Coordinates of C-alpha atoms in Angstrom, one line a residue:
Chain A
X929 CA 172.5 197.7 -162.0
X930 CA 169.4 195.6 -162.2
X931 CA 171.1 192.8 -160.3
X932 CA 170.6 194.8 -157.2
X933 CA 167.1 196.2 -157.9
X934 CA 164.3 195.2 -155.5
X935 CA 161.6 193.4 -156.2
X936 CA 158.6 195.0 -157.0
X937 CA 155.7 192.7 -156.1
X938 CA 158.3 191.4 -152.6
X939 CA 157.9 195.4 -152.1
X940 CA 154.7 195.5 -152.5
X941 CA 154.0 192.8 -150.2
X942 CA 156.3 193.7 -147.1
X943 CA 154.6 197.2 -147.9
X944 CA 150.8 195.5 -147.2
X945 CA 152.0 193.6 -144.1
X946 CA 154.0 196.4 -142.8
X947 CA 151.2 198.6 -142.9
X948 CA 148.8 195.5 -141.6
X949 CA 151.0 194.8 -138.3
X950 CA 150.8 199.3 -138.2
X951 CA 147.6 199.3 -138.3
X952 CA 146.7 196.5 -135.1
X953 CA 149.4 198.1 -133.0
X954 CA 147.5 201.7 -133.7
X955 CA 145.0 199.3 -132.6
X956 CA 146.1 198.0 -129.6
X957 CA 147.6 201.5 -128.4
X958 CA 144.1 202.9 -129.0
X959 CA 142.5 199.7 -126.7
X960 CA 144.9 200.8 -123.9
X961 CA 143.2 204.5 -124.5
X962 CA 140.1 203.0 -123.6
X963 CA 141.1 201.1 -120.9
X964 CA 142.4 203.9 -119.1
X965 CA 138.9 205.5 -119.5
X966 CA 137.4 202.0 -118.0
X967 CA 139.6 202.9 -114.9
X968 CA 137.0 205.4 -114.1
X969 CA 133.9 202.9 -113.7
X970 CA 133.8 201.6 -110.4
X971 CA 132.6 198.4 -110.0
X972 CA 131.8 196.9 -106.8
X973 CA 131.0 193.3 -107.2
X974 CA 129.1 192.1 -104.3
X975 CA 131.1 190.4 -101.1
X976 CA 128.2 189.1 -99.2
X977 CA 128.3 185.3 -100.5
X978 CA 127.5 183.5 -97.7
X979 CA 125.2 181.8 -99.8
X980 CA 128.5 179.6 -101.8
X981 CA 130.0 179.3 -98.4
X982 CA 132.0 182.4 -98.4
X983 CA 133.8 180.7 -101.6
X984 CA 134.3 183.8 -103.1
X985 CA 134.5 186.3 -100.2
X986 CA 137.3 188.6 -100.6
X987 CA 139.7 188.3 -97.9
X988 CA 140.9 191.8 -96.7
X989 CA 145.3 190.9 -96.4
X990 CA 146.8 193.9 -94.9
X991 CA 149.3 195.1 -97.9
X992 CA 151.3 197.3 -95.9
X993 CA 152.9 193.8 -94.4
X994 CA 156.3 192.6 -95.8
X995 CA 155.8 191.1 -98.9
X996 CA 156.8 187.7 -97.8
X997 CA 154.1 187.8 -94.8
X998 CA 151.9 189.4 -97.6
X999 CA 152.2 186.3 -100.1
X1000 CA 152.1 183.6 -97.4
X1001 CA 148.7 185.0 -96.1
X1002 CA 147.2 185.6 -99.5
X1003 CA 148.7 182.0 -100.3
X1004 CA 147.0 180.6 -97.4
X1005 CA 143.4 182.0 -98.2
X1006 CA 143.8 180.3 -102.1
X1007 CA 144.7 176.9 -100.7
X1008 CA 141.7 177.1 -98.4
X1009 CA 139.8 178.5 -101.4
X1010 CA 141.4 175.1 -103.6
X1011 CA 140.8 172.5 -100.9
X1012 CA 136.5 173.6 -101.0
X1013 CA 136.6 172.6 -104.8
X1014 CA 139.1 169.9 -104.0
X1015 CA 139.4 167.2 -106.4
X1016 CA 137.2 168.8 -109.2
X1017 CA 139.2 171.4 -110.5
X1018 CA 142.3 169.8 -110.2
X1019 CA 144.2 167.7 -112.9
X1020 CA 143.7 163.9 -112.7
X1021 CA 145.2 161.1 -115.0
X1022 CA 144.5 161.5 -118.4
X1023 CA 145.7 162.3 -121.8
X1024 CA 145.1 165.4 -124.0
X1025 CA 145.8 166.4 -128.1
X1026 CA 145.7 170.1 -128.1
X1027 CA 143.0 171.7 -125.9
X1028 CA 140.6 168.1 -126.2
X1029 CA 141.7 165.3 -123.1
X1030 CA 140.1 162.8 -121.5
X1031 CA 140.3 162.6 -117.7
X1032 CA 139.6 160.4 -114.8
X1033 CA 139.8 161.3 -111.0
X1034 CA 138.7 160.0 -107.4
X1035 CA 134.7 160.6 -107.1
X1036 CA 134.0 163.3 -104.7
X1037 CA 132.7 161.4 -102.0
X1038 CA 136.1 159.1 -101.7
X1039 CA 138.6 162.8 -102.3
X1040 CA 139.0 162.7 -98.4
X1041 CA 140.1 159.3 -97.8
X1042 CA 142.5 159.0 -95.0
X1043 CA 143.5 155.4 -94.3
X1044 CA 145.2 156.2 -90.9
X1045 CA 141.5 156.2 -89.5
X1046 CA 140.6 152.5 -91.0
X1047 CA 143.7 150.8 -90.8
X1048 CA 144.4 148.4 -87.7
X1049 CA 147.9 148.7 -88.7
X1050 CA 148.3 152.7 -88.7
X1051 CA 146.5 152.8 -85.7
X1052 CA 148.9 150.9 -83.7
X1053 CA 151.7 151.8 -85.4
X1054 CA 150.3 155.6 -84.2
X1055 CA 149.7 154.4 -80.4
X1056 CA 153.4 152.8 -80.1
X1057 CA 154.5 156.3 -81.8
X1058 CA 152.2 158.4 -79.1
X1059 CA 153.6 155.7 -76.0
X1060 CA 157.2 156.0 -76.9
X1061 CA 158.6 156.7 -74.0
X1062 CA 156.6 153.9 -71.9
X1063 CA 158.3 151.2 -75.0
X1064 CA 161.9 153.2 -73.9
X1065 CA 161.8 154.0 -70.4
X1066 CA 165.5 154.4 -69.5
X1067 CA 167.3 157.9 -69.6
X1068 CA 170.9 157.0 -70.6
X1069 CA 171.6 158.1 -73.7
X1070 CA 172.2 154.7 -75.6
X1071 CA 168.6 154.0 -74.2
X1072 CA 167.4 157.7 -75.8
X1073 CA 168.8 157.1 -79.2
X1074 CA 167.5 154.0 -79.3
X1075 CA 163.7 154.9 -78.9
X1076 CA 164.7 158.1 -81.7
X1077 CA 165.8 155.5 -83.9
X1078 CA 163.0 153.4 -83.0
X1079 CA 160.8 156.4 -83.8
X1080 CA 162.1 156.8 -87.1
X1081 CA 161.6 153.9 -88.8
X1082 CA 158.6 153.7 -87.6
X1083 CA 157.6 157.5 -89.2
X1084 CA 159.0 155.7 -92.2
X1085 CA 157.2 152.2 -92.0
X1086 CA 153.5 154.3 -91.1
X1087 CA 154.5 157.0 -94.5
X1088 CA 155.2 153.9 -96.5
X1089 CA 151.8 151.8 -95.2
X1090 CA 149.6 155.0 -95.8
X1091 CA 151.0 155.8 -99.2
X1092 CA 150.6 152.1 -100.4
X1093 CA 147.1 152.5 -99.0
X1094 CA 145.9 155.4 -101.5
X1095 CA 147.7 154.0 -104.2
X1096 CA 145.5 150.4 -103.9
X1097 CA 142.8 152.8 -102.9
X1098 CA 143.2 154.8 -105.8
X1099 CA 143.3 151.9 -107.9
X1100 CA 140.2 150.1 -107.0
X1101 CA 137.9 153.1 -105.6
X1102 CA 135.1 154.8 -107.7
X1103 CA 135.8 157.8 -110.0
X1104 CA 134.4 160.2 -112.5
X1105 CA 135.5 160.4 -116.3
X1106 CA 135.2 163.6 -117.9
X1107 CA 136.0 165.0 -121.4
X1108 CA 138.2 167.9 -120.8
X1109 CA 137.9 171.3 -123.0
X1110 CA 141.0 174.0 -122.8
X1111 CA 140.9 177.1 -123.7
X1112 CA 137.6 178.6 -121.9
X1113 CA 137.5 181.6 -120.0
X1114 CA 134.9 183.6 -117.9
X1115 CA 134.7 187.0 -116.6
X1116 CA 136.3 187.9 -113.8
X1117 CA 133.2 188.0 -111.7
X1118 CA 131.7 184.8 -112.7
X1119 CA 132.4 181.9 -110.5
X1120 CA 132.3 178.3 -110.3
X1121 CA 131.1 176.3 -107.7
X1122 CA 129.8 172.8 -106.2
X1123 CA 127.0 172.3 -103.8
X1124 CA 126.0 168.9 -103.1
X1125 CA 127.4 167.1 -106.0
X1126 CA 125.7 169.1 -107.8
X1127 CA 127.5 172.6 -110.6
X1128 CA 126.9 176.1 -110.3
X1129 CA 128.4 179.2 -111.6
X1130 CA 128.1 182.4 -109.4
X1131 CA 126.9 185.0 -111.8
X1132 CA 126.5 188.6 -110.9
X1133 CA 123.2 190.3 -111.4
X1134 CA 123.6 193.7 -111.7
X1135 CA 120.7 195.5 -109.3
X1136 CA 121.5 199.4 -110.3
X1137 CA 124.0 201.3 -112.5
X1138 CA 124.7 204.7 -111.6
X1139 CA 126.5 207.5 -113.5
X1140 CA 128.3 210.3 -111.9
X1141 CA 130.0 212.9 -114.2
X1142 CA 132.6 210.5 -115.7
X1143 CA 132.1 207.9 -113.1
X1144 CA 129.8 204.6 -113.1
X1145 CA 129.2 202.5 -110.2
X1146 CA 127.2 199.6 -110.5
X1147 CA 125.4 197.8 -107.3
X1148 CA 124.6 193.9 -107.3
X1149 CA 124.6 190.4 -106.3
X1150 CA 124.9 187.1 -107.0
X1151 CA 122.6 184.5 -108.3
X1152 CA 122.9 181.2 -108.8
X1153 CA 122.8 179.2 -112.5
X1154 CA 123.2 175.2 -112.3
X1155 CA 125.2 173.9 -114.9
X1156 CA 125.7 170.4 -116.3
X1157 CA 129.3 170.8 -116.7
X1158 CA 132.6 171.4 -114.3
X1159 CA 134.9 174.7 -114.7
X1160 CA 138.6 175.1 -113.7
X1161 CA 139.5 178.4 -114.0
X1162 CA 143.1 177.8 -113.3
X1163 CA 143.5 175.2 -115.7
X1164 CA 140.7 177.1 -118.1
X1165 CA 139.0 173.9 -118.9
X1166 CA 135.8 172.9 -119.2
X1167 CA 135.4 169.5 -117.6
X1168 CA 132.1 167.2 -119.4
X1169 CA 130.9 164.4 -117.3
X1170 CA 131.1 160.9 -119.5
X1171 CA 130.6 157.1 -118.5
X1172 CA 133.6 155.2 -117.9
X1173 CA 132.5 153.1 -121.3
X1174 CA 132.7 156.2 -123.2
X1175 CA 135.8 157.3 -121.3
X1176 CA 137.2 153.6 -122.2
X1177 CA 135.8 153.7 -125.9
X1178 CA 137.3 157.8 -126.6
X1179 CA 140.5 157.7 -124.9
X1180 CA 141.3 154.7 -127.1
X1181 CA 140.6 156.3 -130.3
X1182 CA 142.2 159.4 -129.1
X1183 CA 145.9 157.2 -128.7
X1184 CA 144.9 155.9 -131.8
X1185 CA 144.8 159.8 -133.2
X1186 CA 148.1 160.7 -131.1
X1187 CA 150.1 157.4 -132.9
X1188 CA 148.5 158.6 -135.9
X1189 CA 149.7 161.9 -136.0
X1190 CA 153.0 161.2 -134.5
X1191 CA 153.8 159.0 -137.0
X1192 CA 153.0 161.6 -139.6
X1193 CA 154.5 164.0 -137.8
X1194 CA 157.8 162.0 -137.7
X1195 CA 157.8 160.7 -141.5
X1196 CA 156.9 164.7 -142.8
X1197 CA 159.5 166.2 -141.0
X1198 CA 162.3 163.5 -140.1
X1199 CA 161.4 160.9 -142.8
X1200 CA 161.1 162.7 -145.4
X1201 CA 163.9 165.9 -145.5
X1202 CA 166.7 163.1 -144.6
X1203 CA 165.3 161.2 -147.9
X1204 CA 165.1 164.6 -149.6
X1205 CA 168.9 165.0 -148.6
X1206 CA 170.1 161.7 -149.4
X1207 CA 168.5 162.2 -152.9
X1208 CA 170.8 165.6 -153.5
X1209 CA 173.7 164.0 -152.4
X1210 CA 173.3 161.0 -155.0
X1211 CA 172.7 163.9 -157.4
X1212 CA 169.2 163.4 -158.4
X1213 CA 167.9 167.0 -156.5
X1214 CA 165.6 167.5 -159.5
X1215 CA 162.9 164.3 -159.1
X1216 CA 159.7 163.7 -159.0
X1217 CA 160.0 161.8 -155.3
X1218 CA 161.8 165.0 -153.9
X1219 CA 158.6 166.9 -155.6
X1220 CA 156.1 165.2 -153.6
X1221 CA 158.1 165.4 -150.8
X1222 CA 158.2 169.3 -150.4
X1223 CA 154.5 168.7 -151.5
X1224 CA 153.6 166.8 -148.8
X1225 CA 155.8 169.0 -146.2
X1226 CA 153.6 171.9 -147.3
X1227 CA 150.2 170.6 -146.7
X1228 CA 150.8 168.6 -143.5
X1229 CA 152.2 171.8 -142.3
X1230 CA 149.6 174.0 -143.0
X1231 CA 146.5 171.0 -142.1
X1232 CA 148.2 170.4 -138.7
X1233 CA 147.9 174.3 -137.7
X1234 CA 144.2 174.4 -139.5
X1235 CA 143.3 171.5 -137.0
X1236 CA 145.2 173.1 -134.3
X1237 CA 143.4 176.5 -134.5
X1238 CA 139.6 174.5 -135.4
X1239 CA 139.9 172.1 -133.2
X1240 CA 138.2 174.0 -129.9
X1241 CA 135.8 175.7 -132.4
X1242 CA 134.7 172.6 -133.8
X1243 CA 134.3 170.8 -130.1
X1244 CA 132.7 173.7 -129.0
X1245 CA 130.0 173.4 -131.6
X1246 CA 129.8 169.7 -130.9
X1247 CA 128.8 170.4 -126.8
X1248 CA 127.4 173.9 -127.3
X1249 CA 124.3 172.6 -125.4
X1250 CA 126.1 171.7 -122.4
X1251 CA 128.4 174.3 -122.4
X1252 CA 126.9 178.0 -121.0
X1253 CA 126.9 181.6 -122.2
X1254 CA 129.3 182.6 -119.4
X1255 CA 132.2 180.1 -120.6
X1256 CA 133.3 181.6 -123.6
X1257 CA 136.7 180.3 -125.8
X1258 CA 139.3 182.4 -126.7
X1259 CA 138.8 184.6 -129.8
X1260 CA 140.0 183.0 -133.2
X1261 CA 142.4 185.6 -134.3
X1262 CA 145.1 185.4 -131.3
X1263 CA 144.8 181.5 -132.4
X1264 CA 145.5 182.0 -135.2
X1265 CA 148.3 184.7 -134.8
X1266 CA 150.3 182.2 -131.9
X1267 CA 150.7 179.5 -135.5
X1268 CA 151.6 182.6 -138.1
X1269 CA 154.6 180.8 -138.1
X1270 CA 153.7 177.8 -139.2
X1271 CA 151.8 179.3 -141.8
X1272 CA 155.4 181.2 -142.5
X1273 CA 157.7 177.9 -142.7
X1274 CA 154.8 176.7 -145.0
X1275 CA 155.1 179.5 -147.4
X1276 CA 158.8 179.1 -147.3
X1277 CA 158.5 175.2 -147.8
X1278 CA 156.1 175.8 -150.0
X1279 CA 158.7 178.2 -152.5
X1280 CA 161.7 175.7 -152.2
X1281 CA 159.0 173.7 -153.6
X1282 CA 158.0 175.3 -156.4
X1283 CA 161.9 175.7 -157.4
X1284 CA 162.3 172.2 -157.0
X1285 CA 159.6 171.2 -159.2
X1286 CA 160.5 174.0 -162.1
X1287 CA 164.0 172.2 -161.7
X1288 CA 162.6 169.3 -161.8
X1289 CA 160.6 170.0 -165.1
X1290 CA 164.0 171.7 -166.4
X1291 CA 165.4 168.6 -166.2
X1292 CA 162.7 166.2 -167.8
X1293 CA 163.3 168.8 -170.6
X1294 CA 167.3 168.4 -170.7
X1295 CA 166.5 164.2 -170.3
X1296 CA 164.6 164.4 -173.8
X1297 CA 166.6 167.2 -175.4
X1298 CA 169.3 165.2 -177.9
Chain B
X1382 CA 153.7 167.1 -180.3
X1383 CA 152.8 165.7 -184.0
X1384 CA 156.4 165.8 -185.3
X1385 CA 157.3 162.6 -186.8
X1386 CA 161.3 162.0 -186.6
X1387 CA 161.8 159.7 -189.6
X1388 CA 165.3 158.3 -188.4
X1389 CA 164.3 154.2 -189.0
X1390 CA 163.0 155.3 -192.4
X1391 CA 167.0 157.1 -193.3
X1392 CA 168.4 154.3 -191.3
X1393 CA 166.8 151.5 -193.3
X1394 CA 167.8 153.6 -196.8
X1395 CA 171.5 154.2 -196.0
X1396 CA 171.3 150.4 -194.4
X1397 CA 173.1 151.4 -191.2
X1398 CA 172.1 150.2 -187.7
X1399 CA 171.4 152.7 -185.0
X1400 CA 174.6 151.3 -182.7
X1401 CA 176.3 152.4 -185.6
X1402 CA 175.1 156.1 -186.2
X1403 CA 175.6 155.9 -182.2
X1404 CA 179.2 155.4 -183.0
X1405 CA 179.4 158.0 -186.1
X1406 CA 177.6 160.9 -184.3
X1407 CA 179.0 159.8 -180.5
X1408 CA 175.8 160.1 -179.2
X1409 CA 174.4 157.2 -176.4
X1410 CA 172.2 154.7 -177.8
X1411 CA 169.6 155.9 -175.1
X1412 CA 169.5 159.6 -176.6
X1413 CA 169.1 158.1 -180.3
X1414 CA 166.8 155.7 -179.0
X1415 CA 164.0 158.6 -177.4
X1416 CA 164.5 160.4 -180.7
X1417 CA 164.0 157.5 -182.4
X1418 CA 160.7 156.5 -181.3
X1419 CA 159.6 160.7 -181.4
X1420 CA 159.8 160.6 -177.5
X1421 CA 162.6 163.5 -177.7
X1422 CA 161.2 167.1 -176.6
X1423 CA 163.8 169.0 -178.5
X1424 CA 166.9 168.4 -180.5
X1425 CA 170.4 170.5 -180.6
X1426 CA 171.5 171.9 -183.6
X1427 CA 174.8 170.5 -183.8
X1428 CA 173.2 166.5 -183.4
X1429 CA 170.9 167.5 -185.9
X1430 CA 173.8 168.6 -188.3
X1431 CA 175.7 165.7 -187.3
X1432 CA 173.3 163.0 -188.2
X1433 CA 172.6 165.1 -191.3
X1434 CA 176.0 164.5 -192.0
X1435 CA 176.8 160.8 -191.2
X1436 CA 173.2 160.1 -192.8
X1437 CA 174.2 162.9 -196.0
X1438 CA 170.1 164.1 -195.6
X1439 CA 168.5 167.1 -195.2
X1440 CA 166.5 167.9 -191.7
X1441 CA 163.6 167.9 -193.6
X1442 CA 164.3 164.3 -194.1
X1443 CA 164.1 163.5 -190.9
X1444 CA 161.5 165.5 -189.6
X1445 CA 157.9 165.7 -190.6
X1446 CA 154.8 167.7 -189.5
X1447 CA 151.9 165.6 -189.0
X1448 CA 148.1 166.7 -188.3
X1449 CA 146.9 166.3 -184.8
X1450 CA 145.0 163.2 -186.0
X1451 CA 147.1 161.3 -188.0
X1452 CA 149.9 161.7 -185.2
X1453 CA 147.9 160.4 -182.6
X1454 CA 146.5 157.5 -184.8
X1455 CA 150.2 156.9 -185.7
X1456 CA 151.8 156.6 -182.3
X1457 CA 148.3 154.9 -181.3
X1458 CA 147.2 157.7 -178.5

């Protein structure tokens, strides 16, 4: 009978987490109560923002259009809404570890390079493509396909000429370095912006809060704050201007750190359960090598999601000063909850470990027992 | 673990090798060879019965309790 009996402390244990998990979902359930009363504030945040070059003016988009129409109008407005911050929030080349990158892009003042306007070449290549018809005057048809083939290859030869164009203007044409943060957010009203090379976020000031019965409405507008730093709230980064030297210097040690921890990476987890295997099937599972193996499994495991979840903390600290109140990181809890499973498949490594090494002493034991 | 196993000492008075107590009791050199030098953690009943026999001792021949101390000084700890 007392092969089938449960354990008491595994009870107790699945007990405490049950109850645990029971407790944040009453939790969350109850945050969904108070979100519902939240519906009942009404906050207007301000519209008139002439002042960022209607950045942030809400577009009114009929929504009683077909959706398609609906989407390709609202669509339109973001692109227009991308192209003012052009260049700054978007991605350029660089290379991240976990939410920490370092990134280069075009400097602002060369983001609108268009060779067709410089280039001897385009242009002509343009005038013979406007004049078509006086390089093809006939009207037969073998005449007519011709200048269309004709026209072709040259739509091909001018593409070709203007993409090699950015690329060796790309290549040799100033740009910014920046030390790339993940992971920030900012309220909803809170904007960023650029006016003459120069940051700003947009942050509401609220002028007058008014309660009615159940209702709030609050009244404001938006001031200005000058940051040293760039925001993508797409990408939720935080972008930190750097010279190219440091750019040169930190991107190096951060391949260094990537080799580094691939390379770890690959022994822990490849390397060494395939030597671990090997070793059972020559019939030594019970050694000190296989030991230090499950050893060393467990605490890369659970040092790889430490850094993992620090590692924004720990930047943030490091450029708090640059960095302002309104760009906040995510909380450390959901962190930590999206690598519970790593902390999981340590535990478990960490058991088969144990096992091992009682085996392992077990048979040290039978070695010197005569 | 100050137990002294006195094997060389019975070896030396019944003037028998330890290849050939290997033989006798058909235990591996290797095995004699940790109890011989007081490496071995634990013996069986049955070897200790068997060398007994081949040897004609008493366990208490073979083993001895030493103080902390002397054990130590003896194995040169």
């Amino acid at each position: 009978m007392k092969k089938y009996s449960i354990s008491i402390l595994a009870t107790v244990i699945a007990v405490l987490i049950t109850a645990y998990f029971f407790v944040i979902l009453k939790g969350w359930s109850g945050s969904a109560e108070i979100n519902y009363d939240y519906d009942s504030e009404v906050t207007t945040i301000p519209t008139e923002d002439t002042a960022f070059g209607d950045l942030f003016e809400r577009h009114y988009v009929n929504d009683s259009l077909p959706y398609y129409i609906f989407r390709r109008m609202q669509d339109s407005i973001d692109r227009i809404k991308f192209e003012k911050n052009k260049g700054y929030v978007a991605s350029g080349d660089g290379i991240f570890i976990g939410t920490v990158g370092f990134e280069k892009n075009l400097n602002n003042d060369k983001i609108g390079f268009r060779p067709e306007e410089n280039d001897p070449v385009m242009k002509k290549m343009k005038d013979t493509m406007d004049n078509l018809s006086s390089y093809f005057p006939g009207t037969s048809k073998e005449e007519v396909d011709k200048g269309l083939n004709y026209q072709r290859e040259l739509v091909v030869r001018y593409n070709e000429r203007r993409n090699e164009l950015k690329e060796q203007y790309k290549a040799t044409a100033e740009k910014d370095y920046w030390l790339s943060l993940k992971g920030y957010k900012t309220a909803e009203n809170t904007k960023f912006f650029i006016h003459n090379n120069k940051y700003y976020l947009a942050v509401v000031q609220w002028d007058s809060v008014k309660n009615r019965g159940d209702n709030t409405s609050k009244y404001g507008h938006y001031v200005r704050k000058e940051i040293s730093i760039l925001y993508s709230a797409e990408d939720q980064k935080v972008k930190i201007p750097i010279s190219k030297e440091k750019y040169n210097l930190l991107k190096g040690f951060l391949n260094v750190i990537i080799f580094v921890i691939l390379f770890v990476i690959v022994y822990v987890y490849i390397g060494l359960p395939i030597q671990l295997l090997l070793n059972i099937s020559r019939g030594r599972p019970f050694s000190r090598q296989n030991n230090r193996a499950f050893k060393i499994m467990t605490v890369t495991l659970i040092t790889l999601a430490l850094l993992y979840i620090t590692e924004p903390y720990f930047m943030h600290l490091l450029y708090k000063r640059l960095i302002p109140a309104e760009l906040w990181l995510e909380p450390l809890w959901p962190r930590i909850y999206s690598k519970l499973y790593l902390f999981l498949i340590a535990g478990v490594i960490f058991i088969i470990g144990k096992a091992f090494k009682r085996g392992y002493r077990l048979q040290q034991e039978e070695d010197l027992t005569v | 673990m100050p137990i002294v196993v006195n094997l060389d000492v019975m070896l030396a008075k019944r003037k028998m090798t330890l290849t050939e107590l290997s033989d006798k009791v058909n235990i591996t050199m290797a095995k004699l060879s940790v109890l011989k030098s007081s490496k071995a953690r634990a013996i069986r009943f049955s070897t200790l019965e068997q060398i007994c026999k081949v040897l004609e001792c008493q366990p208490g021949d073979l083993l001895e309790y030493m103080e902390e101390k002397d054990y130590k000084k003896l194995m040169g700890l």
